[in-house]
Short mmCIF file of C-alpha atoms in Angstrom, two decimals:
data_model
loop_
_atom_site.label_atom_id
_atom_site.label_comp_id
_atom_site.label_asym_id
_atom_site.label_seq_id
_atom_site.Cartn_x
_atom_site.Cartn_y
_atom_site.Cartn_z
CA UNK A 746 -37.60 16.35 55.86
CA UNK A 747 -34.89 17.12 53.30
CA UNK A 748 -33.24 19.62 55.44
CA UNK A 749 -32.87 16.97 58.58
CA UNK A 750 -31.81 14.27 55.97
CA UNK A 751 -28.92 17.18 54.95
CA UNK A 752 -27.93 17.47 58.52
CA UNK A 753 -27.26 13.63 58.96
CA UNK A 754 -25.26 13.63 55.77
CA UNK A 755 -23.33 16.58 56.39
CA UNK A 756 -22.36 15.31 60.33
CA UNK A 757 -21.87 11.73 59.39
CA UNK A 758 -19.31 13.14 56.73
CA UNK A 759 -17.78 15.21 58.91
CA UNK A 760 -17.34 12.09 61.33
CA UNK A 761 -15.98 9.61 58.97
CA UNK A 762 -13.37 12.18 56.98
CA UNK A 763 -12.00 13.76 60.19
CA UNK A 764 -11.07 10.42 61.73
CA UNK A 765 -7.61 9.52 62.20
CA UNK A 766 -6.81 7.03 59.63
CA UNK A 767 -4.68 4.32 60.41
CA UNK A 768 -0.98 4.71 58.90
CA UNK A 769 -0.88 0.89 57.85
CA UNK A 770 -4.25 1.55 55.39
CA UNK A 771 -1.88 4.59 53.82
CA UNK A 772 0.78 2.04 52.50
CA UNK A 773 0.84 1.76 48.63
CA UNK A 774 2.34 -0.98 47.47
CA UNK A 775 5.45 -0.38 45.43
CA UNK A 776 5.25 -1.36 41.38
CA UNK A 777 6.01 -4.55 40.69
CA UNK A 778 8.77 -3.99 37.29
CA UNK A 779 9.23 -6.94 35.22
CA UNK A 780 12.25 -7.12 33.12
CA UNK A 781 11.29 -7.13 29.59
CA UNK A 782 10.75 -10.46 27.81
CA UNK A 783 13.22 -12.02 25.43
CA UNK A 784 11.85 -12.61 21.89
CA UNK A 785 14.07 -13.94 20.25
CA UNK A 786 12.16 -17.45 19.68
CA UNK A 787 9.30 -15.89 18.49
CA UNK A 788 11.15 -13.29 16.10
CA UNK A 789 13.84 -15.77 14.29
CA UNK A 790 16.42 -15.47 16.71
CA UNK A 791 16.61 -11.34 17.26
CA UNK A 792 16.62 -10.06 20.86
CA UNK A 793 14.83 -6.88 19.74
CA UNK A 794 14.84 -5.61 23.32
CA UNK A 795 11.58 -3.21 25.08
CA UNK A 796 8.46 -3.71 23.37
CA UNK A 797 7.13 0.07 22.76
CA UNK A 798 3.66 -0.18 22.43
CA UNK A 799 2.28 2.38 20.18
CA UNK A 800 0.77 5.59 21.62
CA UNK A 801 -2.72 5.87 20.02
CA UNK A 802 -4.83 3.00 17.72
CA UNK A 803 -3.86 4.77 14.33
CA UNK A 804 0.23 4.17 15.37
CA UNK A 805 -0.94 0.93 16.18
CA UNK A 806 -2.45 -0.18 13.09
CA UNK A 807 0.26 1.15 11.32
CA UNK A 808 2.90 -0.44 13.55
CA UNK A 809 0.84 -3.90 12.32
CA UNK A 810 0.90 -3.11 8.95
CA UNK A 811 4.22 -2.42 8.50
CA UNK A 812 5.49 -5.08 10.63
CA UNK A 813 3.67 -7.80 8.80
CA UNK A 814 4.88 -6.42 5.58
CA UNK A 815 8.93 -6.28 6.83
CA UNK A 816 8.97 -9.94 8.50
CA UNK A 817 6.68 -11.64 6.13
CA UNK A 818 7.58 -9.99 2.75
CA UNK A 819 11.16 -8.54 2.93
CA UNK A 820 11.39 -8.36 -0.96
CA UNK A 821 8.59 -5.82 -0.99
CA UNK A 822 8.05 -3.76 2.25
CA UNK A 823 7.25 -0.09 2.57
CA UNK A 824 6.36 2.51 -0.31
CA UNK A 825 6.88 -0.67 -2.77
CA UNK A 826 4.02 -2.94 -1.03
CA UNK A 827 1.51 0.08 -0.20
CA UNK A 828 1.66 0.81 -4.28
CA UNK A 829 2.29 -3.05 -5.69
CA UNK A 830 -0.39 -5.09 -3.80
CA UNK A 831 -2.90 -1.78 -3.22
CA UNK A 832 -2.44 1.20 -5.37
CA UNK A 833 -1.97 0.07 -8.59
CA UNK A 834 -4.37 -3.08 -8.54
CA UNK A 835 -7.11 -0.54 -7.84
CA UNK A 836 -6.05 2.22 -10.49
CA UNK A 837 -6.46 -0.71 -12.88
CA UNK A 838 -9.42 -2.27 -11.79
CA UNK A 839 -11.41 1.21 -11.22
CA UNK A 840 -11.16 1.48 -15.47
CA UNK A 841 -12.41 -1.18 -15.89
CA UNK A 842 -15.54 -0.76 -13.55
CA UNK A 843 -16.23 2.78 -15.19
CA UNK A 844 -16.19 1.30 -18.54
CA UNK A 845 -18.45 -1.34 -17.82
CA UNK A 846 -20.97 0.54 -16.08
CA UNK A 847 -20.84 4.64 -15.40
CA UNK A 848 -19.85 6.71 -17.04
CA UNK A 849 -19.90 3.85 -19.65
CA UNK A 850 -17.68 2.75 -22.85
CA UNK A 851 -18.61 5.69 -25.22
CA UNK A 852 -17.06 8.26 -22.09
CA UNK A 853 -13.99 6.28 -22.14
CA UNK A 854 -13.55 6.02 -25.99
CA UNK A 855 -13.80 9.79 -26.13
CA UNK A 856 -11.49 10.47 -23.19
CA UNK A 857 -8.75 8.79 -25.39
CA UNK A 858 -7.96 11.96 -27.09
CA UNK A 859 -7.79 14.85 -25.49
CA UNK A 860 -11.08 17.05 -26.87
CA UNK A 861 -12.64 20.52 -25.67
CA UNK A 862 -15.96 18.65 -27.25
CA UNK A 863 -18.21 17.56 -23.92
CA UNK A 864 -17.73 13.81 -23.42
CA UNK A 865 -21.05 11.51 -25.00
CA UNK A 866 -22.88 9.99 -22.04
CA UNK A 867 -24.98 7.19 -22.91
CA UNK A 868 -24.02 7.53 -26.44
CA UNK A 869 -24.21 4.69 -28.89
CA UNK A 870 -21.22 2.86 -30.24
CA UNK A 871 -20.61 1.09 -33.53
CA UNK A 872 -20.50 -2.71 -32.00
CA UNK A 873 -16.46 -2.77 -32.86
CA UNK A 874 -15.53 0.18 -30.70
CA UNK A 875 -18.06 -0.94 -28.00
CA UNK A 876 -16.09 -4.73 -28.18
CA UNK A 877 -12.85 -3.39 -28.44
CA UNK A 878 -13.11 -0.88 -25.31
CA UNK A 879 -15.55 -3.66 -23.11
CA UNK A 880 -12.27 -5.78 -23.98
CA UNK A 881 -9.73 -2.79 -22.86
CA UNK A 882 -11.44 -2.91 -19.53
CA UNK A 883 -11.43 -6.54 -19.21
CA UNK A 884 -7.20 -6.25 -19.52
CA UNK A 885 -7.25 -3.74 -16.90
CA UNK A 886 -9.06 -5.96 -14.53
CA UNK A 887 -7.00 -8.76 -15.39
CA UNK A 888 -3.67 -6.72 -14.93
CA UNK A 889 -4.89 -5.39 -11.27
CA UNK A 890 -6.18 -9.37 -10.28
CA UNK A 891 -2.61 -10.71 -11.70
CA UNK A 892 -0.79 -8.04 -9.79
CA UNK A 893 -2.25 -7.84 -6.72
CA UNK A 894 -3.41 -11.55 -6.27
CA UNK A 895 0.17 -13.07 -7.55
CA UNK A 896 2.06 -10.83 -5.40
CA UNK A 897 0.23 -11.68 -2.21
CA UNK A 898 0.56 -15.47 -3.55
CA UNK A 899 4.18 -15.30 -3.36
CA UNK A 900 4.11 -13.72 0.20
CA UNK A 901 1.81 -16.20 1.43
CA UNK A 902 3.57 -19.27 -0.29
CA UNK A 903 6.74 -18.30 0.51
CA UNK A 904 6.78 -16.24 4.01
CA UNK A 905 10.59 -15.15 4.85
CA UNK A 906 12.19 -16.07 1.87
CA UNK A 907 13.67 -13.42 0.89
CA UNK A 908 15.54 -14.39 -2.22
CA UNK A 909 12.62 -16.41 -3.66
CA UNK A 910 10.40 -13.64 -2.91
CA UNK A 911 12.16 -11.43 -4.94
CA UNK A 912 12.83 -13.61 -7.61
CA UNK A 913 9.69 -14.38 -8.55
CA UNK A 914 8.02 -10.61 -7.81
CA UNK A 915 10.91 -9.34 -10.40
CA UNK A 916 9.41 -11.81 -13.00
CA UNK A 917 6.12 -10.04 -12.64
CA UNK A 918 7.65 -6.74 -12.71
CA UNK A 919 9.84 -7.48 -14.88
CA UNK A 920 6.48 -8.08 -17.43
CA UNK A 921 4.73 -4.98 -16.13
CA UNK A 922 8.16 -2.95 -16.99
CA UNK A 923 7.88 -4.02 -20.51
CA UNK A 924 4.59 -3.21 -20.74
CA UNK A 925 4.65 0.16 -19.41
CA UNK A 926 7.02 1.28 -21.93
CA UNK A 927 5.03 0.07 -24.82
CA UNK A 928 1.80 1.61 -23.13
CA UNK A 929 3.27 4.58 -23.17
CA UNK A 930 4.69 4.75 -26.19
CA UNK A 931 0.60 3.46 -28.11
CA UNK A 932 -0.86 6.00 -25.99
CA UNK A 933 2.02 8.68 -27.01
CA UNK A 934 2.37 7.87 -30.91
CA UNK A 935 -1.35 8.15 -31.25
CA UNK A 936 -1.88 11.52 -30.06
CA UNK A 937 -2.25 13.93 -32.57
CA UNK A 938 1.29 15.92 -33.13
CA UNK A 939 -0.35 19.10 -31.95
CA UNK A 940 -1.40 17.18 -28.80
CA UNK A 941 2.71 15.32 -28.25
CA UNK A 942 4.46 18.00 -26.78
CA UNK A 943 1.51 19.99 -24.99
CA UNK A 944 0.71 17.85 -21.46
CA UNK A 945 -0.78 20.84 -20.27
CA UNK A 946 -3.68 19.96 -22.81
CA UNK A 947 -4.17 16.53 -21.57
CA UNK A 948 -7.04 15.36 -20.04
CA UNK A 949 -6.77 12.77 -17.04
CA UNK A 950 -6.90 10.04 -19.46
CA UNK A 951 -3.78 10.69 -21.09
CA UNK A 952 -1.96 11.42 -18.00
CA UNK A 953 -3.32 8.20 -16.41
CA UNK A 954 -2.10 6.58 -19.87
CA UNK A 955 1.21 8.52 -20.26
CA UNK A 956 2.14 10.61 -17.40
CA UNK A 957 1.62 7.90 -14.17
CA UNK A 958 2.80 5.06 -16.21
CA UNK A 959 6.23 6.80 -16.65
CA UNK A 960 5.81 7.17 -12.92
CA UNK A 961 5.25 3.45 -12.08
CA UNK A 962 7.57 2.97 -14.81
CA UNK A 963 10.48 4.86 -12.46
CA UNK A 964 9.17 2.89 -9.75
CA UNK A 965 9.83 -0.57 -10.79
CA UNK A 966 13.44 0.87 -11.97
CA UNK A 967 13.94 2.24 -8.32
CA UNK A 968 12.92 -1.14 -7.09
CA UNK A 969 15.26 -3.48 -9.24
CA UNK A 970 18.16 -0.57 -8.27
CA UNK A 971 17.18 -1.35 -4.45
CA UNK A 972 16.00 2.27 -3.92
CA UNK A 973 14.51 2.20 -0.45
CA UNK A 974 15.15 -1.50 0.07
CA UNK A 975 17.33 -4.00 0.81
CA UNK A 976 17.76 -6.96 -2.24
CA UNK A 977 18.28 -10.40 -2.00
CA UNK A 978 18.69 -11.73 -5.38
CA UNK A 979 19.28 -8.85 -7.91
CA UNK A 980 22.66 -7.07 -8.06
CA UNK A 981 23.60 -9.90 -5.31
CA UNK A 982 25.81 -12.42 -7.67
CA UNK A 983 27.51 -9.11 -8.95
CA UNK A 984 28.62 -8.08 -5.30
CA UNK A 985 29.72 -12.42 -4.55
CA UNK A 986 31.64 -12.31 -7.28
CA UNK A 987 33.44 -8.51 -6.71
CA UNK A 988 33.91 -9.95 -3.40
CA UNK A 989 35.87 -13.35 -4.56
CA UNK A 990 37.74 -11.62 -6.93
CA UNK A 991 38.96 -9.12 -3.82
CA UNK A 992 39.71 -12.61 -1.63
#
């Protein structure tokens, strides 16, 4: 029975696939090319020509992401957003957490100075220490909310303006600046000498306290200088005025 079904399969393939095929079913149509819409209304007046759509989902999430960040918050795009409203909100806020819950205050309060001594887990404090420190993690949260929540509250307030953007972000940097430099210089000063001019003996608390605030430090610098970015407001009335002075 399955042989004879084989044989009816095999000829009625034979039939249909050997027939002449009319040359009017071979006809593919031709692809219909559409000239590439203009933008310009929907992109504040630049004819930015193709769209390229990105090649796989990753390209295209990044495309997004950096997109939004150029047309809706020119005074802080790129490196600059990824480390203002992201990075640094959650190296401030992680603290905070630790402290609060694992590995706990008395971990932190050790970690201050760099000691070969294992770190006390679960180890009681005198209540003033275990205030003070509960309180030094309750400024780091606040720093990383004021950071990262005013930051996006000037982007979302004021989408496009570029000079009021950056006005009001260099206030908050302008803050942070200051405080970096005295951060460093507590966390430096109270080192013991031995301990000053030896990083390689620091622990990751006294880099995270010394060693990446220098680093953020050079990064709001680059950012007022208009490393990597265009500016809108600062160093702007110095180039007007050049530039009347030269008319």
């Amino acid at each position: 029975m399955r042989l004879s079904a084989c044989f009816l399969i095999a000829a009625f393939s034979t039939t249909v696939f050997s027939a002449p095929i009319p040359s009017n079913t071979l006809a593919v149509p031709e692809p219909v090319t559409q000239e590439p819409r203009d933008l310009s209304g929907i992109l504040g007046g630049q004819n930015t020509g193709p769209i390229q759509l990105p090649k796989s989902p990753c390209e295209a999430v990044i495309h997004a992401v950096s997109t939004s960040s150029m047309s809706d918050y020119p005074a802080l795009t790129g490196f600059y957003n990824l480390l203002y409203l992201w990075l640094e909100p959650l190296s401030t806020t992680i603290p905070a957490i630790m402290i609060w819950t694992v590995p706990g205050a008395a971990w932190f309060h050790h970690q201050l100075i760099p000691d070969s001594s294992p770190a006390p887990l679960n180890a009681s404090m005198d209540p003033r220490s275990l205030m003070g420190i509960w309180q030094l993690g309750n400024c780091y949260l606040l720093l990383g909310m004021l950071e990262g929540l005013g930051l996006r509250a000037i982007r979302d307030a004021l989408p496009n303006n570029a000079v009021a953007q950056e006005r009001l972000a260099g206030t908050i940097l302008t803050a942070m600046a200051i405080a970096d430099v005295t951060h460093i210089a507590a966390s430096w000063f109270a080192l013991p000498p031995a301990l000053q001019y030896t990083p390689a003996d620091w622990n990751a608390t006294t880099h995270g306290n010394i060693t990446l605030v220098i680093f953020l430090f050079a990064t709001r610098l680059a950012w007022f200088a208009g490393i990597g970015r265009k500016r809108y407001w600062y160093g702007q009335q110095v180039v007007q005025s050049k530039s009347k002075k030269t008319k």
